[in-house]
Amino acid sequence: MEKLLEEFSLGLFVWQSLLFIGLLLLLRKFAWTPILDSINERESSIKDALSSAEKAKEEMQAVQADNKRILQEARAEKEALLAEAKKTASEMINQAKEGAQSEADKIMQQAQEAIQAEKEAALKDLKTQVADLSLDIAQKVLQDELADEKKQTALVAKLLKESKL
Amino acid sequence: MGIAAKRLHLHRILDEMKNAQLGLYSRAIAVALSLLFTTPSLFANNSKETDSSTTDGISKKEEIKAYIRHHLEDAYDFSLFSYTSEDGTHHYIGAPLPIILWDEGLQIFSSSKFHHGETVAKVDGKYYALYHNKIYRTDAEGTIVYDADHHPTNVKPLDFSITKGVMSMLIICLLMFFLFRSLAKSYAENGGLPAGVGRFFEPIVLYVRDDIARPNIGEKHYQKYMSFLLTVFFFIWFLNMFGLTPLGINVTGNIAVTSGLALLTFLITNLTGTKDYWLHIFDPLGSSMPWIAKIFLYIILIPIEVLGIFIKPFSLLIRLYANMQAGHIVLMSLIGLMFIFKSWIGSSLSFGLAFAISLIEVLVALLQAYIFTMLSALYFGFASEEHEH
């Protein structure tokens, strides 16, 4: 300990303290502050760059997702439109079909009615003509038959037999 | 005077060893090369030589001890090396440094006036002499008067000389300033990126911030301590490394320097101490027990805590001082061993060992800087803690 104290030089101590404090202050002003500031600045700029890259990536992803969504929406819309169009078309076709059917039915009915009427008219006409013809024939037959007495009596008998009262 | 003669003798050895230290690497290569090509007869020749020189073996050991002691101490001149010419005169290669004394007035003169401690310096009618590497006021003959314990009783003026240590620190300060100033500038010129030598130092600055300051002090407060931590880290590291150069400087192994650094840690710790820090010292148990029970415990606890305030920085100063001092002593002793062995085997072995220790010392230089900074950060962390007890 005594040796240590003997070795201790006040002059050197004072000079050391002065020099060191001077160096400390000078370096703080001219070296450490700018150095540490630059390093911090650089670090923060790297951090910023990284985070902005991350952000850009996220934005990109968002845009991509958006695009996908829009595409999907468009597709869905297209499909909906197509389905609707198909539906309308088939509806129209059905309607047309139905219309045509009913029209056809109507025409058929009318035709049938007309045919029926014609038929009936024809039948009526035929009936009258048959009646006239049969009357004619009957008249002629009767005129011919009734000229002979015997034949008249035979006929009457025959008729009576047939009529079954 | 006996002292002067002894001093002269010492200086001759100093020359020899200083030159040896400078020429360590060139000699090492020479030793290694000759080891490759030597024959056993060479070993025999050398061992004969050592036999003849054993008579001054003990004095050689003393000389080496003195030299190591001299190396560990601060010096008043920045001598690179010295040699003794044929006619026996000493030639010193180096520069004298200014001596600044406060002795009833400011005295400034060049250390060349001491002629490396061989003569008495006369300034303004006062005489000063170097004795055991300290300046004393003496008479014209340089007489040192001793008390009963063989301590000089001469007047010791306040000494603020620019010694070798101060000069080294000044050089390191300038180096650090220009180095980190250029690093700071390179950011502006290079778009926020370091250029040149700063590329090497920026990761270290980042290491101090991210692995020393942040985990120990905390995200919230670390910034205000950064300047000190960075300065102290590089200051110690550079001075340690400077001490490993053949210039033979031992600044961080000087107790005055380490105490200066530790004092700053102490001051910063206690001046920035929060309420919690002081509460932790004077009321360490908090509300965990009733005050009556605490009184008895606190009679023991508080003195320990208060002592801790001083022991923490004291351990810093002793650790750095002792480690660097020890490293220098070991290295110098191993180099000294080469001159004791004076044989191809022994000297080259101790050279190899000295080389290995030098490599370890490079690691220690960094490690001690790291430990000092790390522990300072830890103490700052205590000082700025804010939590519930």
Coordinates of C-alpha atoms in Angstrom, one line a residue:
Chain A
M1 CA 0.0 0.0 0.0
E2 CA 2.8 2.4 0.9
K3 CA 4.5 1.5 -2.4
L4 CA 1.3 2.3 -4.2
L5 CA 0.9 5.6 -2.5
E6 CA 4.6 6.4 -3.3
E7 CA 4.0 5.5 -6.9
F8 CA 1.0 7.8 -7.1
S9 CA 2.0 10.9 -8.9
L10 CA -0.3 13.9 -8.4
G11 CA 0.9 15.6 -11.5
L12 CA 0.2 12.6 -13.7
F13 CA -3.2 12.3 -12.0
V14 CA -4.1 15.9 -12.7
W15 CA -2.9 15.7 -16.3
Q16 CA -4.7 12.5 -16.9
S17 CA -8.0 13.8 -15.5
L18 CA -7.7 17.0 -17.6
L19 CA -6.8 15.2 -20.8
F20 CA -9.4 12.6 -20.3
I21 CA -12.2 15.0 -19.5
G22 CA -11.1 17.2 -22.4
L23 CA -11.0 14.2 -24.7
L24 CA -14.4 13.1 -23.4
L25 CA -16.0 16.5 -24.1
L26 CA -14.4 16.9 -27.5
L27 CA -15.3 13.4 -28.6
R28 CA -18.8 13.8 -27.3
K29 CA -19.3 16.9 -29.4
F30 CA -17.4 15.9 -32.5
A31 CA -17.4 12.2 -32.6
W32 CA -19.8 10.2 -30.4
T33 CA -22.9 12.3 -30.9
P34 CA -22.6 12.4 -34.7
I35 CA -21.5 8.7 -34.9
L36 CA -24.4 7.4 -32.7
D37 CA -26.8 9.7 -34.4
S38 CA -25.8 8.5 -37.8
I39 CA -26.0 4.9 -36.6
N40 CA -29.4 5.5 -35.1
E41 CA -30.6 7.2 -38.2
R42 CA -29.3 4.4 -40.4
E43 CA -31.0 1.8 -38.1
S44 CA -34.3 3.6 -38.2
S45 CA -34.1 4.1 -41.9
I46 CA -33.5 0.4 -42.3
K47 CA -36.4 -0.3 -40.0
D48 CA -38.6 2.1 -41.9
A49 CA -37.6 0.5 -45.2
L50 CA -38.4 -2.9 -43.9
S51 CA -41.7 -1.9 -42.5
S52 CA -42.6 -0.1 -45.7
A53 CA -41.7 -3.1 -47.7
E54 CA -43.9 -5.2 -45.4
K55 CA -46.6 -2.6 -45.9
A56 CA -46.2 -2.7 -49.6
K57 CA -46.4 -6.5 -49.5
E58 CA -49.6 -6.3 -47.5
E59 CA -51.0 -3.7 -49.8
M60 CA -50.1 -5.9 -52.8
Q61 CA -51.9 -8.8 -51.1
A62 CA -54.9 -6.6 -50.4
V63 CA -55.0 -5.5 -54.0
Q64 CA -54.7 -9.1 -55.2
A65 CA -57.4 -10.2 -52.8
D66 CA -59.5 -7.3 -54.1
N67 CA -58.9 -8.3 -57.7
K68 CA -59.9 -11.9 -56.9
R69 CA -63.0 -10.7 -55.1
I70 CA -64.0 -8.5 -58.0
L71 CA -63.3 -11.3 -60.5
Q72 CA -65.4 -13.6 -58.4
E73 CA -68.2 -11.0 -58.2
A74 CA -68.1 -10.5 -61.9
R75 CA -68.2 -14.2 -62.5
A76 CA -71.1 -14.6 -60.1
E77 CA -72.9 -11.7 -61.8
K78 CA -72.3 -13.2 -65.2
E79 CA -73.6 -16.5 -64.0
A80 CA -76.7 -14.9 -62.5
L81 CA -77.3 -12.9 -65.7
L82 CA -77.0 -16.1 -67.7
A83 CA -79.3 -18.0 -65.5
E84 CA -81.8 -15.2 -65.6
A85 CA -81.6 -15.0 -69.4
K86 CA -82.0 -18.7 -69.6
K87 CA -85.0 -18.6 -67.4
T88 CA -86.5 -15.8 -69.3
A89 CA -85.9 -17.6 -72.5
S90 CA -87.4 -20.8 -71.3
E91 CA -90.3 -18.8 -69.9
M92 CA -90.8 -17.1 -73.2
I93 CA -90.6 -20.4 -75.0
N94 CA -93.1 -21.9 -72.6
Q95 CA -95.4 -19.0 -72.9
A96 CA -95.1 -19.2 -76.7
K97 CA -95.7 -22.9 -76.5
E98 CA -98.7 -22.5 -74.3
G99 CA -100.1 -19.7 -76.5
A100 CA -99.6 -21.8 -79.6
Q101 CA -101.1 -24.8 -77.9
S102 CA -104.2 -22.9 -76.8
E103 CA -104.5 -21.3 -80.2
A104 CA -104.2 -24.6 -81.8
D105 CA -106.7 -26.1 -79.4
K106 CA -109.0 -23.3 -80.1
I107 CA -108.6 -23.7 -83.9
M108 CA -109.1 -27.4 -83.5
Q109 CA -112.1 -26.9 -81.5
Q110 CA -113.5 -24.4 -83.9
A111 CA -112.7 -26.8 -86.7
Q112 CA -114.3 -29.7 -84.9
E113 CA -117.3 -27.5 -84.2
A114 CA -117.5 -26.5 -87.8
I115 CA -117.0 -30.1 -88.9
Q116 CA -119.7 -31.2 -86.5
A117 CA -122.0 -28.5 -87.8
E118 CA -121.3 -29.4 -91.4
K119 CA -121.7 -33.0 -90.6
E120 CA -125.0 -32.3 -88.9
A121 CA -126.1 -30.1 -91.8
A122 CA -125.1 -32.8 -94.2
L123 CA -126.8 -35.4 -92.2
K124 CA -129.9 -33.3 -92.0
D125 CA -129.7 -32.7 -95.7
L126 CA -129.1 -36.4 -96.3
K127 CA -132.1 -37.3 -94.0
T128 CA -134.4 -35.0 -96.0
Q129 CA -133.1 -36.3 -99.2
V130 CA -133.4 -39.9 -98.0
A131 CA -136.9 -39.1 -96.8
D132 CA -137.8 -37.5 -100.1
L133 CA -136.2 -40.4 -102.0
S134 CA -137.9 -43.0 -99.9
L135 CA -141.2 -41.2 -100.2
D136 CA -140.7 -41.1 -104.0
I137 CA -139.8 -44.7 -104.0
A138 CA -142.7 -45.6 -101.7
Q139 CA -145.1 -43.5 -103.9
K140 CA -143.9 -45.3 -107.0
V141 CA -144.0 -48.7 -105.3
L142 CA -147.4 -48.0 -103.8
Q143 CA -148.7 -46.7 -107.1
D144 CA -147.4 -49.9 -108.8
E145 CA -148.6 -52.3 -106.1
L146 CA -152.0 -50.8 -105.5
A147 CA -153.0 -51.3 -109.0
D148 CA -153.6 -55.0 -108.3
E149 CA -156.1 -55.9 -105.6
K150 CA -154.6 -59.1 -104.6
K151 CA -151.3 -57.6 -104.1
Q152 CA -152.8 -54.8 -101.9
T153 CA -154.3 -57.4 -99.6
A154 CA -151.0 -59.3 -99.4
L155 CA -149.1 -56.3 -98.6
V156 CA -151.5 -55.2 -95.9
A157 CA -151.2 -58.5 -94.4
K158 CA -147.5 -58.6 -94.6
L159 CA -147.4 -55.2 -93.0
L160 CA -149.7 -56.2 -90.3
K161 CA -147.5 -59.2 -89.6
E162 CA -144.5 -57.1 -89.4
S163 CA -145.8 -54.4 -87.3
K164 CA -146.6 -56.8 -84.3
L165 CA -149.1 -54.8 -82.4
Chain B
M1 CA 28.7 10.8 -4.8
G2 CA 27.8 7.1 -4.8
I3 CA 24.4 7.8 -6.2
A4 CA 25.7 9.4 -9.3
A5 CA 28.0 6.5 -9.9
K6 CA 25.2 4.0 -9.4
R7 CA 23.0 6.0 -11.6
L8 CA 25.6 6.0 -14.3
H9 CA 25.9 2.2 -14.0
L10 CA 22.2 1.8 -14.1
H11 CA 22.0 3.8 -17.3
R12 CA 24.5 1.6 -19.0
I13 CA 22.3 -1.4 -18.3
L14 CA 19.3 0.6 -19.4
D15 CA 20.9 1.3 -22.7
E16 CA 21.6 -2.3 -23.2
M17 CA 18.2 -3.4 -22.4
K18 CA 16.4 -0.7 -24.2
N19 CA 18.3 -1.5 -27.3
A20 CA 17.5 -5.2 -26.7
Q21 CA 13.9 -4.3 -26.4
L22 CA 13.9 -2.4 -29.7
G23 CA 15.9 -5.1 -31.4
L24 CA 13.8 -7.8 -30.0
Y25 CA 12.2 -8.8 -33.2
S26 CA 15.2 -8.6 -35.4
R27 CA 17.2 -10.6 -32.8
A28 CA 14.4 -13.1 -32.5
I29 CA 14.6 -13.8 -36.2
A30 CA 18.3 -14.1 -35.9
V31 CA 18.0 -16.5 -33.0
A32 CA 15.4 -18.6 -34.8
L33 CA 17.5 -18.7 -37.9
S34 CA 20.6 -19.6 -36.1
L35 CA 18.8 -22.3 -34.2
L36 CA 18.0 -23.9 -37.5
F37 CA 21.6 -24.0 -38.6
T38 CA 23.5 -24.4 -35.3
T39 CA 25.7 -27.4 -34.5
P40 CA 26.1 -28.8 -31.0
S41 CA 29.6 -27.2 -30.8
L42 CA 28.0 -23.8 -30.8
F43 CA 26.1 -24.7 -27.7
A44 CA 29.3 -25.8 -26.0
N45 CA 31.0 -22.6 -26.9
N46 CA 28.2 -20.5 -25.5
S47 CA 28.0 -22.5 -22.3
K48 CA 31.7 -21.7 -21.7
E49 CA 30.9 -18.1 -22.1
T50 CA 28.1 -18.2 -19.5
D51 CA 30.5 -19.9 -17.1
S52 CA 32.8 -17.0 -17.3
S53 CA 30.0 -14.5 -16.8
T54 CA 28.3 -16.2 -13.8
T55 CA 30.4 -14.0 -11.4
D56 CA 28.4 -11.0 -12.4
G57 CA 25.1 -13.0 -12.6
I58 CA 23.8 -11.6 -9.3
S59 CA 24.5 -8.1 -10.2
K60 CA 22.9 -8.7 -13.6
K61 CA 19.7 -9.8 -11.9
E62 CA 19.8 -6.7 -9.8
E63 CA 20.3 -4.6 -12.9
I64 CA 17.4 -6.2 -14.6
K65 CA 15.2 -5.7 -11.6
A66 CA 16.2 -2.0 -11.6
Y67 CA 15.6 -1.8 -15.3
I68 CA 12.1 -3.2 -14.9
R69 CA 11.3 -0.9 -12.1
H70 CA 12.6 2.0 -14.2
H71 CA 10.4 0.9 -17.1
L72 CA 7.3 0.7 -15.0
E73 CA 7.8 4.2 -13.7
D74 CA 6.9 7.4 -15.5
A75 CA 9.9 9.3 -17.0
Y76 CA 10.7 12.9 -17.5
D77 CA 12.0 12.4 -21.0
F78 CA 10.8 10.5 -24.0
S79 CA 13.8 8.4 -24.7
L80 CA 13.6 5.9 -27.5
F81 CA 16.9 4.2 -26.9
S82 CA 20.5 5.0 -25.8
Y83 CA 23.9 3.6 -26.3
T84 CA 27.4 3.9 -25.0
S85 CA 30.0 4.9 -27.5
E86 CA 33.6 3.7 -27.6
D87 CA 34.9 6.5 -25.4
G88 CA 32.4 5.6 -22.6
T89 CA 30.0 8.5 -23.1
H90 CA 26.2 8.0 -23.2
H91 CA 24.2 9.0 -26.2
Y92 CA 20.4 9.2 -25.7
I93 CA 18.1 9.1 -28.7
G94 CA 14.8 10.7 -27.8
A95 CA 13.3 14.0 -26.8
P96 CA 13.4 15.9 -23.5
L97 CA 10.0 16.9 -22.2
P98 CA 9.0 20.1 -20.3
I99 CA 9.2 20.1 -16.5
I100 CA 6.5 22.1 -14.9
L101 CA 6.9 22.8 -11.2
W102 CA 5.1 24.8 -8.6
D103 CA 7.7 25.9 -6.1
E104 CA 6.7 29.3 -4.8
G105 CA 5.9 30.2 -8.4
L106 CA 5.7 28.5 -11.6
Q107 CA 8.9 26.9 -12.9
I108 CA 9.0 25.6 -16.5
F109 CA 12.2 24.2 -17.9
S110 CA 13.3 21.3 -20.2
S111 CA 14.1 18.0 -18.7
S112 CA 17.3 18.0 -20.7
K113 CA 18.7 20.1 -17.8
F114 CA 18.8 17.0 -15.7
H115 CA 20.9 15.2 -18.3
H116 CA 18.9 12.0 -17.6
G117 CA 19.2 12.4 -13.8
E118 CA 23.0 12.8 -13.9
T119 CA 23.1 16.5 -13.1
V120 CA 21.4 19.1 -11.0
A121 CA 19.1 21.5 -12.8
K122 CA 19.5 25.2 -11.9
V123 CA 16.4 27.3 -12.6
D124 CA 15.9 30.8 -11.3
G125 CA 18.5 30.4 -8.6
K126 CA 16.9 27.1 -7.4
Y127 CA 18.4 23.7 -7.8
Y128 CA 16.5 20.6 -8.5
A129 CA 17.6 17.0 -8.6
L130 CA 16.0 13.7 -9.7
Y131 CA 16.0 11.1 -6.9
H132 CA 14.2 7.9 -7.4
N133 CA 12.4 9.4 -10.3
K134 CA 11.0 12.3 -8.3
I135 CA 12.1 15.9 -8.4
Y136 CA 13.5 17.4 -5.1
R137 CA 14.8 20.9 -4.4
T138 CA 18.5 20.6 -3.5
D139 CA 21.6 22.7 -3.2
A140 CA 24.1 23.2 -6.0
E141 CA 25.7 19.8 -5.4
G142 CA 22.4 17.9 -5.4
T143 CA 22.6 16.8 -1.8
I144 CA 19.7 14.7 -0.6
V145 CA 19.1 14.8 3.1
Y146 CA 17.5 11.7 4.6
D147 CA 15.4 11.2 7.7
A148 CA 15.7 8.2 10.0
D149 CA 13.7 6.0 7.7
H150 CA 16.0 6.9 4.7
H151 CA 13.3 9.1 3.2
P152 CA 14.5 12.3 1.6
T153 CA 13.5 15.4 3.6
N154 CA 14.2 17.8 0.8
V155 CA 11.4 20.1 -0.4
K156 CA 9.3 18.3 -3.0
P157 CA 7.8 20.9 -5.3
L158 CA 4.3 20.3 -6.8
D159 CA 5.1 18.5 -10.0
F160 CA 2.9 19.0 -13.1
S161 CA 5.5 18.0 -15.6
I162 CA 4.6 16.8 -19.0
T163 CA 6.1 13.3 -18.4
K164 CA 6.4 10.4 -20.8
G165 CA 3.0 9.2 -19.5
V166 CA 1.3 12.5 -20.1
M167 CA 2.9 12.7 -23.5
S168 CA 1.7 9.3 -24.4
M169 CA -1.8 10.2 -23.3
L170 CA -1.6 13.3 -25.3
I171 CA -0.6 11.3 -28.4
I172 CA -3.5 8.9 -27.8
C173 CA -5.9 11.7 -27.2
L174 CA -4.9 13.3 -30.6
L175 CA -5.1 9.9 -32.3
M176 CA -8.5 9.1 -30.9
F177 CA -9.8 12.6 -31.7
F178 CA -8.7 12.4 -35.3
L179 CA -9.7 8.8 -35.7
F180 CA -13.3 9.2 -34.4
R181 CA -13.7 12.6 -35.9
S182 CA -12.9 11.1 -39.3
L183 CA -15.4 8.3 -38.6
A184 CA -18.0 10.8 -37.7
K185 CA -17.3 12.8 -40.8
S186 CA -17.3 9.8 -43.1
Y187 CA -21.0 9.2 -42.3
A188 CA -21.9 12.6 -43.7
E189 CA -19.7 12.1 -46.8
N190 CA -20.5 8.5 -47.5
G191 CA -24.3 8.5 -47.2
G192 CA -24.6 7.2 -43.6
L193 CA -22.0 4.5 -44.0
P194 CA -18.5 4.4 -42.5
A195 CA -15.5 4.7 -44.7
G196 CA -11.9 3.8 -44.3
V197 CA -10.6 2.8 -40.9
G198 CA -14.0 3.6 -39.4
R199 CA -15.2 0.4 -40.9
F200 CA -13.2 -1.4 -38.3
F201 CA -14.2 0.8 -35.4
E202 CA -17.9 1.1 -36.1
P203 CA -18.7 -2.4 -35.1
I204 CA -16.7 -1.9 -31.8
V205 CA -18.7 1.3 -31.1
L206 CA -21.8 -0.7 -31.8
Y207 CA -20.6 -3.5 -29.5
V208 CA -20.1 -1.1 -26.7
R209 CA -23.5 0.3 -27.2
D210 CA -25.4 -3.0 -27.8
D211 CA -23.6 -5.4 -25.6
I212 CA -22.1 -3.2 -22.8
A213 CA -24.3 -0.2 -22.3
R214 CA -27.8 -1.4 -23.3
P215 CA -28.0 -4.6 -21.3
N216 CA -26.3 -3.1 -18.2
I217 CA -27.9 0.3 -18.0
G218 CA -31.2 -0.2 -19.7
E219 CA -32.8 1.1 -22.8
K220 CA -34.1 4.2 -21.1
H221 CA -30.9 5.7 -19.6
Y222 CA -28.0 4.3 -21.6
Q223 CA -27.6 7.2 -23.9
K224 CA -26.3 9.7 -21.4
Y225 CA -23.5 7.3 -20.4
M226 CA -22.4 6.4 -24.0
S227 CA -19.8 9.1 -24.4
F228 CA -18.0 8.1 -21.2
L229 CA -18.2 4.4 -21.9
L230 CA -16.9 4.8 -25.5
T231 CA -14.1 7.2 -24.5
V232 CA -13.0 5.1 -21.6
F233 CA -13.0 1.9 -23.6
F234 CA -11.0 3.2 -26.5
F235 CA -8.7 5.3 -24.2
I236 CA -7.8 2.2 -22.1
W237 CA -7.5 -0.1 -25.1
F238 CA -5.3 2.3 -27.1
L239 CA -3.1 3.0 -24.2
N240 CA -2.8 -0.7 -23.4
M241 CA -1.8 -1.4 -27.0
F242 CA 0.6 1.6 -27.0
G243 CA 2.2 0.1 -23.9
L244 CA 3.0 -3.1 -25.9
T245 CA 5.0 -1.2 -28.6
P246 CA 8.8 -1.1 -28.2
L247 CA 8.4 2.5 -27.1
G248 CA 8.1 1.0 -23.6
I249 CA 5.3 3.0 -22.2
N250 CA 3.4 1.9 -19.2
V251 CA 0.5 4.4 -18.8
T252 CA -2.4 2.2 -17.9
G253 CA -0.2 0.4 -15.5
N254 CA 0.2 3.6 -13.5
I255 CA -1.9 3.9 -10.4
A256 CA -2.4 7.7 -11.0
V257 CA -3.9 7.1 -14.4
T258 CA -6.2 4.3 -13.3
S259 CA -7.4 6.2 -10.3
G260 CA -8.2 9.2 -12.5
L261 CA -10.3 6.9 -14.6
A262 CA -12.0 5.2 -11.7
L263 CA -12.6 8.5 -10.0
L264 CA -14.7 9.6 -13.0
T265 CA -16.7 6.3 -12.9
F266 CA -17.2 7.0 -9.2
L267 CA -18.3 10.6 -9.8
I268 CA -20.6 9.8 -12.7
T269 CA -22.2 6.9 -10.8
N270 CA -23.0 8.9 -7.7
L271 CA -23.9 12.1 -9.4
T272 CA -26.4 10.5 -11.7
G273 CA -27.7 8.2 -8.9
T274 CA -31.5 8.1 -8.8
K275 CA -33.7 8.0 -5.7
D276 CA -33.8 4.3 -6.0
Y277 CA -30.1 4.0 -6.0
W278 CA -29.7 5.9 -2.8
L279 CA -32.7 4.1 -1.2
H280 CA -31.0 0.8 -2.1
I281 CA -27.9 2.0 -0.2
F282 CA -29.6 3.5 2.9
D283 CA -32.7 1.4 3.0
P284 CA -31.8 -1.9 1.3
L285 CA -34.6 -3.9 2.9
G286 CA -37.3 -1.5 2.1
S287 CA -40.7 -2.3 3.5
S288 CA -40.1 -6.0 3.8
M289 CA -39.8 -5.8 7.6
P290 CA -40.9 -3.5 10.4
W291 CA -38.5 -0.6 11.2
I292 CA -37.6 -1.9 14.6
A293 CA -36.2 -5.1 13.1
K294 CA -34.4 -3.0 10.4
I295 CA -32.5 -0.9 12.9
F296 CA -30.3 -3.8 14.0
L297 CA -29.7 -5.0 10.6
Y298 CA -28.9 -1.6 9.3
I299 CA -26.2 -1.0 11.8
I300 CA -24.3 -3.7 9.8
L301 CA -25.9 -3.3 6.3
I302 CA -25.6 0.5 5.8
P303 CA -21.8 0.7 6.5
I304 CA -21.3 -2.2 4.0
E305 CA -23.4 -0.5 1.4
V306 CA -21.6 2.8 1.9
L307 CA -18.3 1.1 1.7
G308 CA -19.5 -0.6 -1.5
I309 CA -19.8 2.8 -3.1
F310 CA -16.1 3.3 -2.8
I311 CA -14.9 -0.3 -3.2
K312 CA -16.6 -0.6 -6.6
P313 CA -14.5 2.1 -8.3
F314 CA -11.5 1.1 -6.2
S315 CA -11.6 -2.4 -7.6
L316 CA -11.7 -0.9 -11.0
L317 CA -8.5 1.1 -10.5
I318 CA -6.6 -1.7 -8.8
R319 CA -7.7 -4.3 -11.4
L320 CA -6.5 -2.3 -14.4
Y321 CA -3.4 -1.1 -12.7
A322 CA -2.4 -4.6 -11.4
N323 CA -3.2 -6.4 -14.7
M324 CA -1.2 -4.0 -16.9
Q325 CA 1.6 -3.7 -14.4
A326 CA 1.9 -7.5 -14.0
G327 CA 1.8 -7.9 -17.8
H328 CA 4.7 -5.5 -18.2
I329 CA 6.7 -7.1 -15.3
V330 CA 6.3 -10.6 -16.8
L331 CA 7.2 -9.5 -20.3
M332 CA 10.2 -7.5 -19.1
S333 CA 11.4 -10.3 -16.9
L334 CA 11.3 -12.8 -19.7
I335 CA 13.2 -10.4 -21.9
G336 CA 15.6 -9.9 -19.0
L337 CA 16.0 -13.7 -18.8
M338 CA 17.6 -13.7 -22.2
F339 CA 20.5 -11.7 -20.8
I340 CA 20.8 -13.9 -17.7
F341 CA 20.9 -17.1 -19.7
K342 CA 23.1 -15.8 -22.5
S343 CA 22.8 -19.1 -24.2
W344 CA 21.2 -20.2 -27.4
I345 CA 18.8 -22.5 -25.6
G346 CA 17.8 -20.5 -22.6
S347 CA 17.6 -17.2 -24.4
S348 CA 15.6 -18.5 -27.3
L349 CA 13.3 -20.3 -25.0
S350 CA 12.7 -17.1 -23.0
F351 CA 12.3 -15.3 -26.3
G352 CA 9.6 -17.8 -27.3
L353 CA 7.9 -17.3 -24.0
A354 CA 8.1 -13.6 -24.2
F355 CA 6.6 -13.7 -27.7
A356 CA 3.7 -15.9 -26.4
I357 CA 3.2 -13.6 -23.4
S358 CA 3.1 -10.6 -25.8
L359 CA 0.3 -12.3 -27.8
I360 CA -1.6 -12.9 -24.5
E361 CA -0.9 -9.3 -23.5
V362 CA -2.6 -8.1 -26.8
L363 CA -5.7 -10.0 -25.6
V364 CA -5.3 -8.7 -22.1
A365 CA -5.1 -5.1 -23.4
L366 CA -8.6 -5.5 -25.0
L367 CA -9.9 -7.6 -22.1
Q368 CA -9.0 -5.0 -19.5
A369 CA -10.6 -2.2 -21.5
Y370 CA -13.7 -4.3 -21.9
I371 CA -13.8 -5.2 -18.2
F372 CA -13.3 -1.6 -17.1
T373 CA -16.1 -0.4 -19.5
M374 CA -18.4 -3.3 -18.6
L375 CA -18.1 -2.8 -14.9
S376 CA -18.5 1.0 -15.3
A377 CA -21.7 0.3 -17.2
L378 CA -22.8 -2.1 -14.5
Y379 CA -22.3 0.6 -11.9
F380 CA -24.1 3.2 -14.0
G381 CA -26.9 0.6 -14.3
F382 CA -27.1 0.5 -10.5
A383 CA -27.2 4.3 -10.4
S384 CA -30.0 4.7 -12.9
E385 CA -32.1 1.8 -11.7
E386 CA -35.8 2.5 -11.2
H387 CA -37.8 -0.3 -9.8
E388 CA -39.9 -1.3 -6.8
H389 CA -38.1 -2.8 -3.9

